[in-house]
CSV table of C-alpha atoms and ligand atoms in Angstrom, one decimal:
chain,number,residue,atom,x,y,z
A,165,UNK,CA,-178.4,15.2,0.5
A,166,UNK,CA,-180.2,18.6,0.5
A,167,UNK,CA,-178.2,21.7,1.5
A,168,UNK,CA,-178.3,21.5,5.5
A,169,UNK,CA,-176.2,24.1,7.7
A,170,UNK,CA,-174.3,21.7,9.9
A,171,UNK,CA,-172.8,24.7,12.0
A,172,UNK,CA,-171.6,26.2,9.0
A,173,UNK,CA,-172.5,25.4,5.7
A,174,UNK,CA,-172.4,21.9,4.3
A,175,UNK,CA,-172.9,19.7,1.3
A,176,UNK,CA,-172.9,16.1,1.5
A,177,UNK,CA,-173.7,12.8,-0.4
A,178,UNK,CA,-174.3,9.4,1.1
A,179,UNK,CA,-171.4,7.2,-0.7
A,180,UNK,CA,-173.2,3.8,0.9
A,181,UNK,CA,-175.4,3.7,3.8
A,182,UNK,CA,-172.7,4.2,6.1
A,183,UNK,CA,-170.2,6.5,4.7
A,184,UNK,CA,-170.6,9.8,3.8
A,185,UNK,CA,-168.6,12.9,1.9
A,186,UNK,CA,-169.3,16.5,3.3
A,187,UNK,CA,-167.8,19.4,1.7
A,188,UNK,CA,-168.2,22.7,3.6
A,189,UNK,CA,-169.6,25.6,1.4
A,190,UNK,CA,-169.3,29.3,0.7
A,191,UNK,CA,-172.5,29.5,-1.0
A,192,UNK,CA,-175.7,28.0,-2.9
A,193,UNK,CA,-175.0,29.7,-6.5
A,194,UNK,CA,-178.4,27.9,-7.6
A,195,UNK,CA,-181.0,25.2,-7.3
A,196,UNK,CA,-184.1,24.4,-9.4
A,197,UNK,CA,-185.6,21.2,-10.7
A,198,UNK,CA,-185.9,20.7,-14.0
A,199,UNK,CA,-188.4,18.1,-16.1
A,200,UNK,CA,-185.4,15.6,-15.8
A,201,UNK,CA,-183.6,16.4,-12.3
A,202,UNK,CA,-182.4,18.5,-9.6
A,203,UNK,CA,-179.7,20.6,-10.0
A,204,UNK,CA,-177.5,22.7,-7.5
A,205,UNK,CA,-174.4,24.9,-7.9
A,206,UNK,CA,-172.0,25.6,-5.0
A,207,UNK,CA,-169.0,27.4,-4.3
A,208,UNK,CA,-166.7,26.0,-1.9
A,209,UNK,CA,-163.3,27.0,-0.5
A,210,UNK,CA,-161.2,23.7,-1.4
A,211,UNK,CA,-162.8,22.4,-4.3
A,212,UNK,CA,-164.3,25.6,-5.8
A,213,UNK,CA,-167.7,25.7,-7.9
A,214,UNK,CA,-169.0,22.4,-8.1
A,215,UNK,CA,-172.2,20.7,-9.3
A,216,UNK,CA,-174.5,18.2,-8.6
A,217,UNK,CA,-177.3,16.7,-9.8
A,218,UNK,CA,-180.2,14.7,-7.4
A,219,UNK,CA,-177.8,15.6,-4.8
A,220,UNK,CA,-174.4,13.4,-6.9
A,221,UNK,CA,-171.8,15.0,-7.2
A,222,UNK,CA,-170.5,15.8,-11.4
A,223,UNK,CA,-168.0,18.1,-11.6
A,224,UNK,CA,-165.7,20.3,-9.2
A,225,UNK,CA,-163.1,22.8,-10.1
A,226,UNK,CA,-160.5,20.7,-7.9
A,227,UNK,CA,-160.6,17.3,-9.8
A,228,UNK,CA,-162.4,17.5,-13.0
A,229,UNK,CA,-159.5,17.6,-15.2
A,230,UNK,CA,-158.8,13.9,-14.1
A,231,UNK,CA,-162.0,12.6,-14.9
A,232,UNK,CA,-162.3,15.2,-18.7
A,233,UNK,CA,-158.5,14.1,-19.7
A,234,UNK,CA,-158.6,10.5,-18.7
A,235,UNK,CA,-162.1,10.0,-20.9
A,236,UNK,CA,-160.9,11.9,-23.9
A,237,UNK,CA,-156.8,11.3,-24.5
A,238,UNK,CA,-156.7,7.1,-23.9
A,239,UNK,CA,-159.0,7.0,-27.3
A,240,UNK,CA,-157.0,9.8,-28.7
A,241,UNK,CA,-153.7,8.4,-28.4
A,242,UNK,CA,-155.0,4.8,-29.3
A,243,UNK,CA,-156.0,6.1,-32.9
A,244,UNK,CA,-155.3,9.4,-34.0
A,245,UNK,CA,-157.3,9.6,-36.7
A,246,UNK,CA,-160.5,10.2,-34.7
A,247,UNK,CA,-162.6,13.1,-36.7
A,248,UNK,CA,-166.1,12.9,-35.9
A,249,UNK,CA,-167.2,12.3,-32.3
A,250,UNK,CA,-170.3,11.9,-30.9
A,251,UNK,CA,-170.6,12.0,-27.0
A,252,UNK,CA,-173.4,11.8,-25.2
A,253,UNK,CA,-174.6,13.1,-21.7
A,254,UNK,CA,-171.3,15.2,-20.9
A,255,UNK,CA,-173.5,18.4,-20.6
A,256,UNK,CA,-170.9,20.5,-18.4
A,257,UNK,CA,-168.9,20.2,-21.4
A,258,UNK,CA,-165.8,18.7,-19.8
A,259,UNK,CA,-165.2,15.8,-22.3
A,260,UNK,CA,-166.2,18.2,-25.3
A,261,UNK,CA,-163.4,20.9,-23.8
A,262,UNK,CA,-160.8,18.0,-23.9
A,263,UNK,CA,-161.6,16.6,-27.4
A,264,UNK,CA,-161.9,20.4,-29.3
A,265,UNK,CA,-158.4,20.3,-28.4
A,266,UNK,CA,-157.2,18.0,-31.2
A,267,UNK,CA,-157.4,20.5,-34.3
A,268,UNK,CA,-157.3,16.6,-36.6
A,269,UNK,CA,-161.1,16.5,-34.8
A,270,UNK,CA,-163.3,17.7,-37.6
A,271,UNK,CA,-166.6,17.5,-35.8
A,272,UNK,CA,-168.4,16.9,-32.2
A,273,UNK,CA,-171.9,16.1,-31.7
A,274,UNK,CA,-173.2,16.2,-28.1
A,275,UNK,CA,-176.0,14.7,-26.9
A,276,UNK,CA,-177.6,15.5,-23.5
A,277,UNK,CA,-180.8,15.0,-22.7
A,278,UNK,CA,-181.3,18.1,-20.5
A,279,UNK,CA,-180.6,21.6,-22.3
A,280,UNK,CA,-181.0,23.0,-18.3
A,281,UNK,CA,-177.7,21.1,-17.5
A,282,UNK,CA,-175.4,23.0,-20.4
A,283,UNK,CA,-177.1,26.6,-19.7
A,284,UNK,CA,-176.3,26.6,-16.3
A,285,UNK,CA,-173.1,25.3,-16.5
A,286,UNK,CA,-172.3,27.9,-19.4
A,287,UNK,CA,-173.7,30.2,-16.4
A,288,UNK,CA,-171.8,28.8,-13.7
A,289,UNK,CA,-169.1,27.0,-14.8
A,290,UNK,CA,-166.5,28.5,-17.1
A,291,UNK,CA,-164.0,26.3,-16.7
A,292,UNK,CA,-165.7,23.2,-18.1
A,293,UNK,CA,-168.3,25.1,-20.1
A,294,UNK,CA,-166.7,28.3,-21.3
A,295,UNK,CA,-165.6,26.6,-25.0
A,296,UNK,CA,-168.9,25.7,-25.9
A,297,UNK,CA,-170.5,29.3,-27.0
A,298,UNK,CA,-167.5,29.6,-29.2
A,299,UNK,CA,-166.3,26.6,-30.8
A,300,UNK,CA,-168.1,25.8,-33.8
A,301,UNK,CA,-167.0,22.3,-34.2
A,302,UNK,CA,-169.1,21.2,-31.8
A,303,UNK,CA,-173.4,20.8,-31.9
A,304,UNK,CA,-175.2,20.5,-29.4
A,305,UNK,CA,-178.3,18.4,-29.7
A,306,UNK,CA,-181.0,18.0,-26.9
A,307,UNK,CA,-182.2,14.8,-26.9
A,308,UNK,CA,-182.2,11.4,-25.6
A,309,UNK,CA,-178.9,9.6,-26.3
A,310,UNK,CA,-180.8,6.5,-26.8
A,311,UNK,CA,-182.8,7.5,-29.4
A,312,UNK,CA,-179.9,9.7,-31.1
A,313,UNK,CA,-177.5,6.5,-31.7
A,314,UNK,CA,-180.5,4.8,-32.5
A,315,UNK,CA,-181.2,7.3,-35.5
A,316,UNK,CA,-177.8,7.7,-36.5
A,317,UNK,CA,-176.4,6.1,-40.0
A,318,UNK,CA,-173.6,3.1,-39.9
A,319,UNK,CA,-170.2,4.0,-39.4
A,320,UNK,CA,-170.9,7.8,-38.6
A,321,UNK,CA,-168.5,8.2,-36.0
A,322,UNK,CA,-164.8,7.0,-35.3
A,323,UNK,CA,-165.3,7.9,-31.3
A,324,UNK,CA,-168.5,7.5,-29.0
A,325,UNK,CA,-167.7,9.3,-25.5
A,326,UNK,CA,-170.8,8.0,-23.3
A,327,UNK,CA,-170.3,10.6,-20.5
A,328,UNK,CA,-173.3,9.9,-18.5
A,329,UNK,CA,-174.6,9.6,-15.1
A,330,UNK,CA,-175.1,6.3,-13.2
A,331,UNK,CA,-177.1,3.7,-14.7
A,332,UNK,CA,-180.6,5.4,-13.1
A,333,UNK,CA,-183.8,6.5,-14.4
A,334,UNK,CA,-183.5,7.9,-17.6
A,335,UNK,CA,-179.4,7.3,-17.6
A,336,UNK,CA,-180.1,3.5,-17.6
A,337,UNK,CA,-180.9,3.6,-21.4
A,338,UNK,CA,-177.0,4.4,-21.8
A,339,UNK,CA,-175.9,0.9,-19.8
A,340,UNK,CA,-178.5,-1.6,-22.0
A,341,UNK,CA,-177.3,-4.0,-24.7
A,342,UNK,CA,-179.5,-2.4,-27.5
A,343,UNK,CA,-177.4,1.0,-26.9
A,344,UNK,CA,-174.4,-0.4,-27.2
A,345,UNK,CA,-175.3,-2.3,-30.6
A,346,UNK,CA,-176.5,0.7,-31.9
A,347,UNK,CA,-172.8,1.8,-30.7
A,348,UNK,CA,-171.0,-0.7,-32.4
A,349,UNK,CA,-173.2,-0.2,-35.6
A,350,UNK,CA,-172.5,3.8,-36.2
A,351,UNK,CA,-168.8,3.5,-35.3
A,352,UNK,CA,-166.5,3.4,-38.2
A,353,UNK,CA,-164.3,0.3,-38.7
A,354,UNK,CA,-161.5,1.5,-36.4
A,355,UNK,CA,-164.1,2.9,-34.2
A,356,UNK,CA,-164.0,3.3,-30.3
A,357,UNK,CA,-166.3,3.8,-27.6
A,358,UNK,CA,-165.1,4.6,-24.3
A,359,UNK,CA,-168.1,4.7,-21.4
A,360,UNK,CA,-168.7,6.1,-17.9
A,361,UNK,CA,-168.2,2.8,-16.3
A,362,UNK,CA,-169.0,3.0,-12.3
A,363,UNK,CA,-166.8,1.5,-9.4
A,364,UNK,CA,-165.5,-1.4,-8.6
A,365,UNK,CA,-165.7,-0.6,-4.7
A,366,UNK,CA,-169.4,-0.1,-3.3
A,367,UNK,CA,-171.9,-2.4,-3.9
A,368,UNK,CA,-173.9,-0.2,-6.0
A,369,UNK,CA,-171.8,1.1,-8.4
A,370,UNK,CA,-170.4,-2.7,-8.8
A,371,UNK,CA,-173.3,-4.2,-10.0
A,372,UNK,CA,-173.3,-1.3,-12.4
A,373,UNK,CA,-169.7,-2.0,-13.7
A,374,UNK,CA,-170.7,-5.6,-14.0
A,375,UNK,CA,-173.2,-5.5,-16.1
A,376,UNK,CA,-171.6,-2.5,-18.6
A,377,UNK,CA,-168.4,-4.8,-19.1
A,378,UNK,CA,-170.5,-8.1,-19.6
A,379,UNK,CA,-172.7,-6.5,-22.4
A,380,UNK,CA,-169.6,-4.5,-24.2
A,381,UNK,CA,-167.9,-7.7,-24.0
A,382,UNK,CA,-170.7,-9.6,-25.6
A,383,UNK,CA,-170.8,-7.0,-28.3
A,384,UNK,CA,-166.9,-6.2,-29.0
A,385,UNK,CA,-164.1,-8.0,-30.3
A,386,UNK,CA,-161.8,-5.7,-28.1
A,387,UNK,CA,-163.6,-4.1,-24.6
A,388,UNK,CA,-161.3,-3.0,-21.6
A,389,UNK,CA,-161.4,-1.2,-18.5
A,390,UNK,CA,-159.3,1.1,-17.1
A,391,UNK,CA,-159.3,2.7,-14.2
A,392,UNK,CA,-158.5,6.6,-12.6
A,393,UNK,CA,-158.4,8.5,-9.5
A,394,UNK,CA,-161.1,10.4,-8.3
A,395,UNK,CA,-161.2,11.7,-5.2
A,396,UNK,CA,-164.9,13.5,-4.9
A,397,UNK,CA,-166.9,10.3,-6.4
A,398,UNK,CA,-167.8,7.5,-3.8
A,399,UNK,CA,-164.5,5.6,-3.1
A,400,UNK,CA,-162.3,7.4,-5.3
A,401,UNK,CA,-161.7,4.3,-7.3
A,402,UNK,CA,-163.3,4.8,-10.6
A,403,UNK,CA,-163.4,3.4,-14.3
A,404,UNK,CA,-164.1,3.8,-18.1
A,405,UNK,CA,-164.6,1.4,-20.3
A,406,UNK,CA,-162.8,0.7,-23.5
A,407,UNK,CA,-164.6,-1.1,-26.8
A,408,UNK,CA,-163.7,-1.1,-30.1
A,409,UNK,CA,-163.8,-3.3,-33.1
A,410,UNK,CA,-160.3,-3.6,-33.8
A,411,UNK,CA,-158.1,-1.3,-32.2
A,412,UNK,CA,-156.5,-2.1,-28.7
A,413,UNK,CA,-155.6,0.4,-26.2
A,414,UNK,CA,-152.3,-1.2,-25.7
A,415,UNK,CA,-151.4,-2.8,-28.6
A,416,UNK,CA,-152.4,-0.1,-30.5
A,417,UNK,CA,-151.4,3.2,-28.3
A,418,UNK,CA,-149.2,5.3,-30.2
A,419,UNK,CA,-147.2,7.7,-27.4
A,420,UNK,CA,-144.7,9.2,-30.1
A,421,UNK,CA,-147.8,10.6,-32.3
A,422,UNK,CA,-149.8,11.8,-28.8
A,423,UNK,CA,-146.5,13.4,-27.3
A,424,UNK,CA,-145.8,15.2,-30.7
A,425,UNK,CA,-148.9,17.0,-30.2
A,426,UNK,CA,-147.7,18.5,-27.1
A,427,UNK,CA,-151.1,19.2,-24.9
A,428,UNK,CA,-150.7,20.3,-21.4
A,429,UNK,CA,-152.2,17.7,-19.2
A,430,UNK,CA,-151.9,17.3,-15.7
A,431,UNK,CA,-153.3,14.1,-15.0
A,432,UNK,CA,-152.8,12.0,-18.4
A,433,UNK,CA,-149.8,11.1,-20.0
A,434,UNK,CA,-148.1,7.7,-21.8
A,435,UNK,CA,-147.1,5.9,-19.0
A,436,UNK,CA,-150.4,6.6,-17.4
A,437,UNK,CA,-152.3,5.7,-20.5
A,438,UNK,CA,-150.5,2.0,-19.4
A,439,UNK,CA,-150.7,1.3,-16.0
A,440,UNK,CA,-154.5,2.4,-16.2
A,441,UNK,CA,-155.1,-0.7,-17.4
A,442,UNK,CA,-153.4,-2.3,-15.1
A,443,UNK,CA,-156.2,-3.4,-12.6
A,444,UNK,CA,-155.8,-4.8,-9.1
A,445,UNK,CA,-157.1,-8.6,-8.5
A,446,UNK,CA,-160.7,-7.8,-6.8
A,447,UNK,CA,-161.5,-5.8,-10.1
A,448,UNK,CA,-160.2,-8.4,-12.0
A,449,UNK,CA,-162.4,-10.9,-10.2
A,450,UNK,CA,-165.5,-9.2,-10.1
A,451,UNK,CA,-165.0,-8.5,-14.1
A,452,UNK,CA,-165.2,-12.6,-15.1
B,133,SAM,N1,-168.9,13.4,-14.8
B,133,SAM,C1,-170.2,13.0,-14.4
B,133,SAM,C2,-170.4,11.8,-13.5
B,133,SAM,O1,-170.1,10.7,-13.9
B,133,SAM,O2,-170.7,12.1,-12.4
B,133,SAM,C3,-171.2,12.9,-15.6
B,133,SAM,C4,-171.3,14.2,-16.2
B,133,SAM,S1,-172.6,14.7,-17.2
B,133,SAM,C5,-173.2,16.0,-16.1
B,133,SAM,C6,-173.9,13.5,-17.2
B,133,SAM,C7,-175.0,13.9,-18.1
B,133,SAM,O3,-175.6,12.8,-18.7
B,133,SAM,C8,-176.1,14.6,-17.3
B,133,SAM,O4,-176.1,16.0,-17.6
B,133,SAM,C9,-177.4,14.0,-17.8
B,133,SAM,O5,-178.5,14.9,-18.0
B,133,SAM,C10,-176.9,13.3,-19.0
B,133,SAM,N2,-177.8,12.1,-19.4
B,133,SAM,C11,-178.2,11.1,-18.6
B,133,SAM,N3,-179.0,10.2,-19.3
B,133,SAM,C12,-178.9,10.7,-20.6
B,133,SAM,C13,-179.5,10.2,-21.8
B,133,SAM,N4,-180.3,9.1,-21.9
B,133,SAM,N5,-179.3,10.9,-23.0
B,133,SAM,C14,-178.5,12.0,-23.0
B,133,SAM,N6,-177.9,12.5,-21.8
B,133,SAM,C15,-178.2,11.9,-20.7
């Protein structure tokens, strides 16, 4: 996964041990290490700047509004009420962008454990990090996310966006039982978390999904998963995961109030919001 010239110049991930994506480059914008993690910038021809951290690919200019809308507007349109956030990891500032939309959203706190990840992407990426210099809703807190929820008063937040990576070194704190209590605890009664919640196709990221959905389960009356397209992560096939204590994403999905609001999305919209939940059989399966 470093950057290797392969007669021109390529990037590439391993999505198993036998498959693996390559994306032809312009350019290394930047690589350094930081105390947490490795972290390169590229520009590319078809999917423009992208980043990466330990060689995984986060965010690209071609696909990230799929991933930013469809882990903001499903909690959005399922309670419009939401007012103070709090996400955690989400450092390009995708999710943040997506949520400082809503002028009802009163407040975002934003938890990422490594200030290098924000900076550069403020450097590098505009498009996902361009809002965060001048919206003063949001604070930006650099910390651990596990300790953060664990600090944080009862019913603080009516939203927790856990926008993290996969459930690896210091990013396994966000997939453990005790997080998500600490979850459920600081979100207000009609409170919803909605996590980073792996793939249902390689054998990695499976085990991953498994264990998220059986511990949210455990812990909420109401946990979901629903699933998106995303063509740069391994398979394409991804999810989020859906918890709250009362509200359901179906049930309790109001389209009228969401459509009134008219945001331009290009990914997201009602009928979308629907059939994401809608998952096919081996998903289903692997969920019991
Ligand atoms: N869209 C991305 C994906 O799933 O590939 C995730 C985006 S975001 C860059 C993930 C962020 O989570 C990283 O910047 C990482 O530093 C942060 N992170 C990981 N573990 C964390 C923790 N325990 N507390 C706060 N932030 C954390």
């Amino acid at each position: 996964m470093d950057y290797q010239p392969t007669g021109g110049v390529s990037w590439s991930q391993d999505w198993d041990p036998t498959t693996t994506i390559t994306i032809k480059v312009k350019e290394q914008l930047h690589c350094e290490t930081s105390p947490y993690q490795k972290l390169e910038f590229f520009d590319s021809e078809t999917y423009g700047r992208f980043f990466t951290l330990d060689g995984l690919m986060m965010v690209n200019e071609k696909d990230e509004f799929v991933y930013h809308e469809m882990i903001s507007h499903v909690a959005m349109a399922t309670n419009p009420g939401i007012k103070r956030i709090l996400i955690i990891g989400g450092g390009d500032g995708g999710t943040s962008r997506e949520l400082a939309r809503y002028g009802s959203v009163e407040h975002i706190d934003m938890v990422e454990l490594d200030e290098r990840v924000v900076r550069l992407c403020q450097q590098y990426l505009p498009y996902t990090a361009g809002h965060l210099e001048k919206e003063d809703r949001i604070d930006l807190h650099f910390r651990d996310g596990c300790k953060f929820v664990e600090e944080a008063d009862d019913e603080s937040y009516d939203l927790i966006v856990v926008d993290s990576t996969d459930p690896i070194g210091f990013g396994e704190g966000l997939f453990t039982k005790a997080f998500y209590e600490n979850c459920y605890r600081i979100l207000s009664d009609d409170g919803i978390l909605v996590n980073q919640h792996e793939s249902p196709y390689y054998a990695f990221h499976v085990h991953g999904m498994k264990r998220a959905y059986q511990r949210l389960d455990e812990i909420f009356p109401i946990a979901k998963v629903y699933q998106y397209h995303m063509p740069t992560y391994p398979s394409g096939h991804w999810l989020f995961g859906f918890a709250s204590k009362k509200l359901d994403p179906i049930d309790d999905h109001y389209p009228e109030v969401w459509e009134s609001l008219h945001l331009k999305t290009r990914y997201y919209n009602s009928n979308i919001h629907k059939g994401a939940f809608a998952l096919p059989n081996f998903v289903l399966e692997n969920l019991k």
